[in-house]
PDB file of C-alpha atoms in Angstrom:
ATOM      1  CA  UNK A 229     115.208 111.967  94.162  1.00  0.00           C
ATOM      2  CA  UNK A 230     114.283 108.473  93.307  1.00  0.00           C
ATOM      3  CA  UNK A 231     114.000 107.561  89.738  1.00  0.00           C
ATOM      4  CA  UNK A 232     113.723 104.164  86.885  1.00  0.00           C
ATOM      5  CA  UNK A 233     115.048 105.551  83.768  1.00  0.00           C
ATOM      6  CA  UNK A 234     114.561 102.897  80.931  1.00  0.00           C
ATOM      7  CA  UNK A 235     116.624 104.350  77.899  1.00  0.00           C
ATOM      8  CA  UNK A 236     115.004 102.554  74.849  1.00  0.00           C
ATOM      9  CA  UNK A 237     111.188 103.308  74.352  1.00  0.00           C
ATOM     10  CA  UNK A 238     111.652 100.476  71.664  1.00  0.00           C
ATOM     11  CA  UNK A 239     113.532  97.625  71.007  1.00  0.00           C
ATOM     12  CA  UNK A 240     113.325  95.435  67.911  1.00  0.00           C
ATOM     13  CA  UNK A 241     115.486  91.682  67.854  1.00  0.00           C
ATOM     14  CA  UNK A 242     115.383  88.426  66.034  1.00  0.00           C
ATOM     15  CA  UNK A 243     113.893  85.571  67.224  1.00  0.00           C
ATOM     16  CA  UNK A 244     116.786  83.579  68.696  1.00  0.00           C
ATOM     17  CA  UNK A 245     118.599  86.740  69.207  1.00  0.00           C
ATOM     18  CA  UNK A 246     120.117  87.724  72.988  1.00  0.00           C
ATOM     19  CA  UNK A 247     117.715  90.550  74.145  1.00  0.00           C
ATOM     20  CA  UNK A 248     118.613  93.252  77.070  1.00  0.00           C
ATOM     21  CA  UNK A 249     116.279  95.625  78.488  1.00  0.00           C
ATOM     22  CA  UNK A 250     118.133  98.491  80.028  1.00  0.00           C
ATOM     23  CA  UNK A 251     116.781  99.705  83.419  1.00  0.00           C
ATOM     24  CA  UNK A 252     118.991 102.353  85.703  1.00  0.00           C
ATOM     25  CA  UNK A 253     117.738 103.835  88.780  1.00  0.00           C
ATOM     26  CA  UNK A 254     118.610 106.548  91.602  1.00  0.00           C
ATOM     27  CA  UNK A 255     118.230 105.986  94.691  1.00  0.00           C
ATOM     28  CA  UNK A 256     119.478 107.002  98.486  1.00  0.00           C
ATOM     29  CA  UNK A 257     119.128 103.639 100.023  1.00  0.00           C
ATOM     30  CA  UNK A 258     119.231  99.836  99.474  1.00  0.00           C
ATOM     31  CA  UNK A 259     117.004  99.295  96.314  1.00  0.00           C
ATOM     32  CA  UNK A 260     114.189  96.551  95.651  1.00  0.00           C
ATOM     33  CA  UNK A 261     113.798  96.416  92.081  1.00  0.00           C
ATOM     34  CA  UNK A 262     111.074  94.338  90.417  1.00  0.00           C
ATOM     35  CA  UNK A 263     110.314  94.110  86.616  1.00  0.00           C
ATOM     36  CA  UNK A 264     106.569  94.046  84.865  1.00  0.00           C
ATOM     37  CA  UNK A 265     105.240  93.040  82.252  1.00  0.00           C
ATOM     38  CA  UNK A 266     102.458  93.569  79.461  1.00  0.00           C
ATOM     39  CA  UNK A 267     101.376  91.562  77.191  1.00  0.00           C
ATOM     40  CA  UNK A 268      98.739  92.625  74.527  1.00  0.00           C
ATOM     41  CA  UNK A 269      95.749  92.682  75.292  1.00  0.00           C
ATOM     42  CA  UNK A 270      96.539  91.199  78.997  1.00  0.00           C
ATOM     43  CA  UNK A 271      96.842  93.272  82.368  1.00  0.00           C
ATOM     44  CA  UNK A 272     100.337  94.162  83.845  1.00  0.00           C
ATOM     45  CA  UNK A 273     101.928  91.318  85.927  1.00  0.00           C
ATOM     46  CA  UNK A 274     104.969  90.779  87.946  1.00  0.00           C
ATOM     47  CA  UNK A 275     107.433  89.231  86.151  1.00  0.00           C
ATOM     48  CA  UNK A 276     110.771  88.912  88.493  1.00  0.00           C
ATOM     49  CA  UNK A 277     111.869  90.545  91.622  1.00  0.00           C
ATOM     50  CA  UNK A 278     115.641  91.426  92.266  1.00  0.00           C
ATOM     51  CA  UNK A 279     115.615  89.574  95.655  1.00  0.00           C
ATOM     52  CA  UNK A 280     114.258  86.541  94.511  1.00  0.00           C
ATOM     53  CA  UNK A 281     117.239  85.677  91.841  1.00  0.00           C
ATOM     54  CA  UNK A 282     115.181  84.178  90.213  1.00  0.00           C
ATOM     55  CA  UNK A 283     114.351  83.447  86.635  1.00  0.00           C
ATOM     56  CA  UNK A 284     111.277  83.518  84.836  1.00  0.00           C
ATOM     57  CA  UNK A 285     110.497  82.206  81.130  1.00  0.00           C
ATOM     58  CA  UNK A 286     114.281  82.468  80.212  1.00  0.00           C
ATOM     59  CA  UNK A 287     114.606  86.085  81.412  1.00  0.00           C
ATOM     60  CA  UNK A 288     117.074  87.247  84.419  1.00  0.00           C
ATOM     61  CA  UNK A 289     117.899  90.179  85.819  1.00  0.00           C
ATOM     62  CA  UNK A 290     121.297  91.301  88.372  1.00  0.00           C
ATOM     63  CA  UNK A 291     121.270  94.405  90.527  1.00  0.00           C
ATOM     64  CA  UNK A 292     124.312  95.824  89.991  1.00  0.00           C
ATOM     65  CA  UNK A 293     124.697  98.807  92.867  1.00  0.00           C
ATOM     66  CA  UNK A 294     127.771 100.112  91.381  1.00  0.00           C
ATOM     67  CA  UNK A 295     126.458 100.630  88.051  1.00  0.00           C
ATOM     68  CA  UNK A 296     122.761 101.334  89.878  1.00  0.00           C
ATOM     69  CA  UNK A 297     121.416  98.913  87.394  1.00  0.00           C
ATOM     70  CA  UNK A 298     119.146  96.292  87.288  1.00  0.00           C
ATOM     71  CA  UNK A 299     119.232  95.109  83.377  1.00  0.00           C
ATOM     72  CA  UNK A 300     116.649  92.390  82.469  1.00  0.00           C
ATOM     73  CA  UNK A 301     117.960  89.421  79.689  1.00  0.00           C
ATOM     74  CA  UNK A 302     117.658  86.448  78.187  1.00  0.00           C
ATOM     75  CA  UNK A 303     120.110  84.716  75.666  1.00  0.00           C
ATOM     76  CA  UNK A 304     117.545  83.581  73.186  1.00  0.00           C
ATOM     77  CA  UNK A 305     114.204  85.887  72.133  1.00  0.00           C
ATOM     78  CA  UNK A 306     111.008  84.542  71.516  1.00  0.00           C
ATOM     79  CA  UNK A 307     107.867  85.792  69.380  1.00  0.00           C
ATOM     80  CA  UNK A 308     106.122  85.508  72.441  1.00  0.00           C
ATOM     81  CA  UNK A 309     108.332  87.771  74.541  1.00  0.00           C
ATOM     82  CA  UNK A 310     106.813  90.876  72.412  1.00  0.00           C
ATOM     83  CA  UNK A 311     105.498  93.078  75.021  1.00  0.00           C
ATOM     84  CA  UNK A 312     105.833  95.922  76.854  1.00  0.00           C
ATOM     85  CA  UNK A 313     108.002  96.038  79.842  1.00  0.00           C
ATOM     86  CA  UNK A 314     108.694  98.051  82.959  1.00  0.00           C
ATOM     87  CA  UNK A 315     111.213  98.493  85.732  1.00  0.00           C
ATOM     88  CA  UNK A 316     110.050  99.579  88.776  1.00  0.00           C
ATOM     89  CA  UNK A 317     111.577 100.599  92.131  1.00  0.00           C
ATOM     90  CA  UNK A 318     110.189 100.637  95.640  1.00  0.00           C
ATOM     91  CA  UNK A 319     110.635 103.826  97.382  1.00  0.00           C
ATOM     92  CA  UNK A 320     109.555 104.034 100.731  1.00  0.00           C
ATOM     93  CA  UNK A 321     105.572 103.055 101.107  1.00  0.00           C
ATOM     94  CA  UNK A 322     105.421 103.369  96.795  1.00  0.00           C
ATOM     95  CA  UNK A 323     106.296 101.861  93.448  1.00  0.00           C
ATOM     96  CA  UNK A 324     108.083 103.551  91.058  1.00  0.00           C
ATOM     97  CA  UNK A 325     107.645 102.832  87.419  1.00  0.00           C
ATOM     98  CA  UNK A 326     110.259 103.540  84.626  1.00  0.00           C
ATOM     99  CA  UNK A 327     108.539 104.953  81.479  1.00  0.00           C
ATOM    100  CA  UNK A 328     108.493 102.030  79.835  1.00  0.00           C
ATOM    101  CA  UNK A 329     110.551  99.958  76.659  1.00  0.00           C
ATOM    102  CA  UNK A 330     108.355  98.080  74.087  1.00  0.00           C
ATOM    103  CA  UNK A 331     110.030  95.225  73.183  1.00  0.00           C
ATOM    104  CA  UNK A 332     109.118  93.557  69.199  1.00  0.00           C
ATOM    105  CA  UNK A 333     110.307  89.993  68.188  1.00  0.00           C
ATOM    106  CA  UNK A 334     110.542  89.679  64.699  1.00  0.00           C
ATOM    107  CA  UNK A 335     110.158  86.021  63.512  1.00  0.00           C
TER     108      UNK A 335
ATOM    109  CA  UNK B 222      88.377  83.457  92.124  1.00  0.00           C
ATOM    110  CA  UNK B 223      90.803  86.009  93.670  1.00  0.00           C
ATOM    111  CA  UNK B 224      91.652  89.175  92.199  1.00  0.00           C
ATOM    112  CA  UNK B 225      91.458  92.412  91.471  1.00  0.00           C
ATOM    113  CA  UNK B 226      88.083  94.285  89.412  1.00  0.00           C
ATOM    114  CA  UNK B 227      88.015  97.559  87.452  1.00  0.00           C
ATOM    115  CA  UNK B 228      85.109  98.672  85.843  1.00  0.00           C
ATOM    116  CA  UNK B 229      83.803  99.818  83.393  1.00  0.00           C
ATOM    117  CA  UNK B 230      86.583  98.830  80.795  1.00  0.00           C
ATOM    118  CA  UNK B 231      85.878 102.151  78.849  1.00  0.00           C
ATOM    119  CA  UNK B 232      84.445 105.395  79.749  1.00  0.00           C
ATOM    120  CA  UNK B 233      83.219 108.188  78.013  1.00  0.00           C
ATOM    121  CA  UNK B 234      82.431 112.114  79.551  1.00  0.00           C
ATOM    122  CA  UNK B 235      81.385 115.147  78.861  1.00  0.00           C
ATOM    123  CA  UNK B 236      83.996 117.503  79.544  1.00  0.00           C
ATOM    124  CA  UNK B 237      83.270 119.161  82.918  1.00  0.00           C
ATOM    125  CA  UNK B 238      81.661 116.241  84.549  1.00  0.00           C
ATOM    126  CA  UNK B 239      82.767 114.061  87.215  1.00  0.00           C
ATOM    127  CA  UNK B 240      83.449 110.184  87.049  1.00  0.00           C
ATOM    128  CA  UNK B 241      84.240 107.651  89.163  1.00  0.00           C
ATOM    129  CA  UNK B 242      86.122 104.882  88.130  1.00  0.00           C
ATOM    130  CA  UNK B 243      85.526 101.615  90.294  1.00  0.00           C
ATOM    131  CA  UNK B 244      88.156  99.377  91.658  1.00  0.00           C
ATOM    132  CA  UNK B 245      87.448  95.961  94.208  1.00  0.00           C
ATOM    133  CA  UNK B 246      89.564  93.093  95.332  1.00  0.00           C
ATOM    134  CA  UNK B 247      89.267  90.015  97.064  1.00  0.00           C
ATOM    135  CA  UNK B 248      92.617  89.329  97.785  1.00  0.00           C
ATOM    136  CA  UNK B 249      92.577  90.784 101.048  1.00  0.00           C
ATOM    137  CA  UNK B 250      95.444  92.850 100.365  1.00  0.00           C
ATOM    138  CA  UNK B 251      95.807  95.992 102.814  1.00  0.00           C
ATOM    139  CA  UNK B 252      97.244  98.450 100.273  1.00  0.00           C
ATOM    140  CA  UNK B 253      95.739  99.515  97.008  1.00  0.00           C
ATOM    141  CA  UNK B 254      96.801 102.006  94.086  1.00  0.00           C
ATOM    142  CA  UNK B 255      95.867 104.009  91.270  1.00  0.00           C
ATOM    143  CA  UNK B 256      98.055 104.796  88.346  1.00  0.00           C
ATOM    144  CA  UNK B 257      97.719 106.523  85.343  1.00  0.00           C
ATOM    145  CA  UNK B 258      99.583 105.168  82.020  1.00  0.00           C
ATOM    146  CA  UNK B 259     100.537 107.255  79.369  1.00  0.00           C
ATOM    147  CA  UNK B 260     102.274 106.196  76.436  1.00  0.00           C
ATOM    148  CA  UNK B 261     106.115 107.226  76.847  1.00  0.00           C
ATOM    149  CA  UNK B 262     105.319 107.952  80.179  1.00  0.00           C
ATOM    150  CA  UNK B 263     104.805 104.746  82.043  1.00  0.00           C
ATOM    151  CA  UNK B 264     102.798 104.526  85.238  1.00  0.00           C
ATOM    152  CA  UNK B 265     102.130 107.645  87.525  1.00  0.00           C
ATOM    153  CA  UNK B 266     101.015 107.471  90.847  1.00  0.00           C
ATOM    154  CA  UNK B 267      97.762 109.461  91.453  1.00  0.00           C
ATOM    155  CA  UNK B 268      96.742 108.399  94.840  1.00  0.00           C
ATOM    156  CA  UNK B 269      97.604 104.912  97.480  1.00  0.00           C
ATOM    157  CA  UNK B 270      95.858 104.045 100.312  1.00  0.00           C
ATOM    158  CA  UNK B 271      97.724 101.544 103.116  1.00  0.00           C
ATOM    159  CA  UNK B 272      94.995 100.819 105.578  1.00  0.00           C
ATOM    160  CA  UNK B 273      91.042 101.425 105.389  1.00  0.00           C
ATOM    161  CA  UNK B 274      90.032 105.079 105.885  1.00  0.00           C
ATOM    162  CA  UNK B 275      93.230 106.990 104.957  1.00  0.00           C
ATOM    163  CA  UNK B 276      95.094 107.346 101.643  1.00  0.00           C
ATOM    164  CA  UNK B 277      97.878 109.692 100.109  1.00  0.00           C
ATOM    165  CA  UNK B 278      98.423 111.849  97.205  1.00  0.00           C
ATOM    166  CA  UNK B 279     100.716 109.913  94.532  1.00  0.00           C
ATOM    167  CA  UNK B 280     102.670 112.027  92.311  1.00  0.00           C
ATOM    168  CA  UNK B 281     100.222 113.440  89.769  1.00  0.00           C
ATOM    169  CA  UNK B 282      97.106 113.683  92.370  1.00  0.00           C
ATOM    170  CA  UNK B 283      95.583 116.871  91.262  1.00  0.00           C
ATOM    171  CA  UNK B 284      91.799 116.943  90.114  1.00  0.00           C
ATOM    172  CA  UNK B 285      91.995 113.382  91.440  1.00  0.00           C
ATOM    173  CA  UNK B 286      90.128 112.540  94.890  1.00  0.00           C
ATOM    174  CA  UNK B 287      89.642 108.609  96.639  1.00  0.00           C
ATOM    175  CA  UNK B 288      88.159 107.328  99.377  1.00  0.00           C
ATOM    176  CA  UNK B 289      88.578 103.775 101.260  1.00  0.00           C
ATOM    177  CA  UNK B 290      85.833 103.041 103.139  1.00  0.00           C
ATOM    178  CA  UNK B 291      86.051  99.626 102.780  1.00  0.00           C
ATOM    179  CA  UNK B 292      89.104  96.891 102.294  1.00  0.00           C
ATOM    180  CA  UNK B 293      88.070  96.105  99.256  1.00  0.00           C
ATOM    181  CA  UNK B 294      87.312  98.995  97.344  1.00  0.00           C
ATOM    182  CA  UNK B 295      88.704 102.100  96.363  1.00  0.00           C
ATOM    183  CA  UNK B 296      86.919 103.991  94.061  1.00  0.00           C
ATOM    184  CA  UNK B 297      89.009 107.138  91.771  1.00  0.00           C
ATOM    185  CA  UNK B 298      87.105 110.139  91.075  1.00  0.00           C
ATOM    186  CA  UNK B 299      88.523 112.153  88.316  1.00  0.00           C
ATOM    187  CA  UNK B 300      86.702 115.783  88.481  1.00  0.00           C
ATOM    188  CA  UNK B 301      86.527 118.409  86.315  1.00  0.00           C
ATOM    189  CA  UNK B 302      89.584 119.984  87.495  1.00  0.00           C
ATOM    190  CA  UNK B 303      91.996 117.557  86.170  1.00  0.00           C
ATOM    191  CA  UNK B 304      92.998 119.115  82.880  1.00  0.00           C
ATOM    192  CA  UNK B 305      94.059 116.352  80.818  1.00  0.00           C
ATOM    193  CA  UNK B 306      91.688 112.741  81.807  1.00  0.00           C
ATOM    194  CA  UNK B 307      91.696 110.946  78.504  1.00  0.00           C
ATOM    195  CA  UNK B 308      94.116 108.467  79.752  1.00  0.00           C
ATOM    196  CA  UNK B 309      94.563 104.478  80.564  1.00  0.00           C
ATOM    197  CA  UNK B 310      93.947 103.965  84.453  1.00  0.00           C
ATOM    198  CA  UNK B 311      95.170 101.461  86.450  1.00  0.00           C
ATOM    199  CA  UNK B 312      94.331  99.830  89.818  1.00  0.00           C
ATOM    200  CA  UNK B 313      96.781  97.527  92.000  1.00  0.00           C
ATOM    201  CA  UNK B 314      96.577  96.548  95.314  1.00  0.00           C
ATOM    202  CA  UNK B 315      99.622  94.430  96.998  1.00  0.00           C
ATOM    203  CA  UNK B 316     100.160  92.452 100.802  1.00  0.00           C
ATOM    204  CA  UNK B 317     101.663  95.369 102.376  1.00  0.00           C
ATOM    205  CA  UNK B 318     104.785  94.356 102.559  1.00  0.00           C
ATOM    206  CA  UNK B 319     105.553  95.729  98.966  1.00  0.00           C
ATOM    207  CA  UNK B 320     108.623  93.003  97.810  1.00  0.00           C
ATOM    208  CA  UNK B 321     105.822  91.021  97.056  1.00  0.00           C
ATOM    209  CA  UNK B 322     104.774  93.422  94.277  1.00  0.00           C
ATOM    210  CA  UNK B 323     101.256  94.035  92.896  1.00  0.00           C
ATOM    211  CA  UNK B 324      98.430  92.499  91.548  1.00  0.00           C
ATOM    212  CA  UNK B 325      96.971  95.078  88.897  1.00  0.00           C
ATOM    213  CA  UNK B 326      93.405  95.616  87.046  1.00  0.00           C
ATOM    214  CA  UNK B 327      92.946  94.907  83.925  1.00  0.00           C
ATOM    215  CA  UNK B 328      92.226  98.889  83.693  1.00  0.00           C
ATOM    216  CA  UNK B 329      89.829 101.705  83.000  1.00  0.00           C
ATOM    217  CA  UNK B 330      90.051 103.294  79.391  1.00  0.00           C
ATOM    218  CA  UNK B 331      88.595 106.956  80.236  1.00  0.00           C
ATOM    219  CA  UNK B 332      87.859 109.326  77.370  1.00  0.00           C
ATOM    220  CA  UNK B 333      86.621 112.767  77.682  1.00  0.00           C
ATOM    221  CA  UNK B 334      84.934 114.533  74.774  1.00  0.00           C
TER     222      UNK B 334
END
């Protein structure tokens, strides 16, 4: 069956601290793997997609198939990164969402 | 302006009533989606629709129905048979080809009393 499992509902770090966001997934085929993004009191948004490579305000994220993994980082936290964040898998003609980690920068 | 409209932005029922919970975009995306989020359970599919005039059952679909009559709307009507509404609900719609990902609502807050 295909799955996100996101391990760490929350997730506290210093400002200026590295920050990882664990994301693991199950799946039969060859994965697309996206991750969102809420900030308060703002709608969801995309923030990256695995087959872009690309990296958005300081955070990346590798697909790692033999670990079916798809971690999202960034070296140096900001106050602004507080939010909550999602992984999310495509599976067929659907999305699916992990449950979630809540990520808190403390100054 | 392009995007995606949910409305209202909270909701309040009577237990054993319907609602309908609106959802339009003018992005002209084909495909369009309702989740429900619960804390500590992320998003749940409840129904998708790829093309006008047909739509599937998501995950948690049950006292759920939709209906796509148009492109740009596709209304959710929670019924009186879903046991549990009080929930955040969200609405995304995307290209079709999904690796572009999805444009969500800002949501529908529904709470039944």
């Amino acid at each position: 069956a295909q799955r996100v499992t996101q391990p760490e509902k929350l997730l506290s770090v210093f400002k200026g601290a590295p920050v990882e966001l664990k994301c693991n997934y199950s799946y039969s085929g060859s994965p697309e793997l996206f991750w969102y993004v809420q900030y308060s009191r703002q709608r969801l948004q995309l923030l990256l997609r695995h087959i872009s490579r690309e990296s958005i305000k300081g955070f990346t994220a590798d697909l790692n198939k033999g670990e079916t993994s798809f971690h999202l980082k960034k070296p140096f936290a900001q106050e602004e990164d507080s939010a909550m964040y999602y992984c999310a898998l495509i599976s067929y003609d659907k999305v699916i969402f992990g449950p979630g980690t809540s990520l808190s920068v403390i100054p | 302006d392009g995007g995606i409209t949910q409305s209202p932005k909270y909701l309040f029922r009577k237990e054993g009533q319907n609602v309908t919970l609106s959802c339009e975009q003018n992005l002209n995306h084909d495909a369009m989606y309702w989740y429900r989020q619960d804390p500590g359970q992320g998003l749940r599919l409840i129904y998708y629709s790829q093309i006008v005039n047909d739509f599937q059952k998501g995950d948690i679909a049950e006292g759920y129905s939709v209906s796509r009559e148009k492109k740009e709307s596709f209304p959710l009507t929670v019924t009186s048979a879903q046991k549990n509404p009080t929930a955040f609900y969200l609405c995304a719609s995307s290209r079709g080809t999904r690796t572009y990902g999805y444009t969500f609502g800002s949501g529908t807050r529904l709470t039944v009393v």
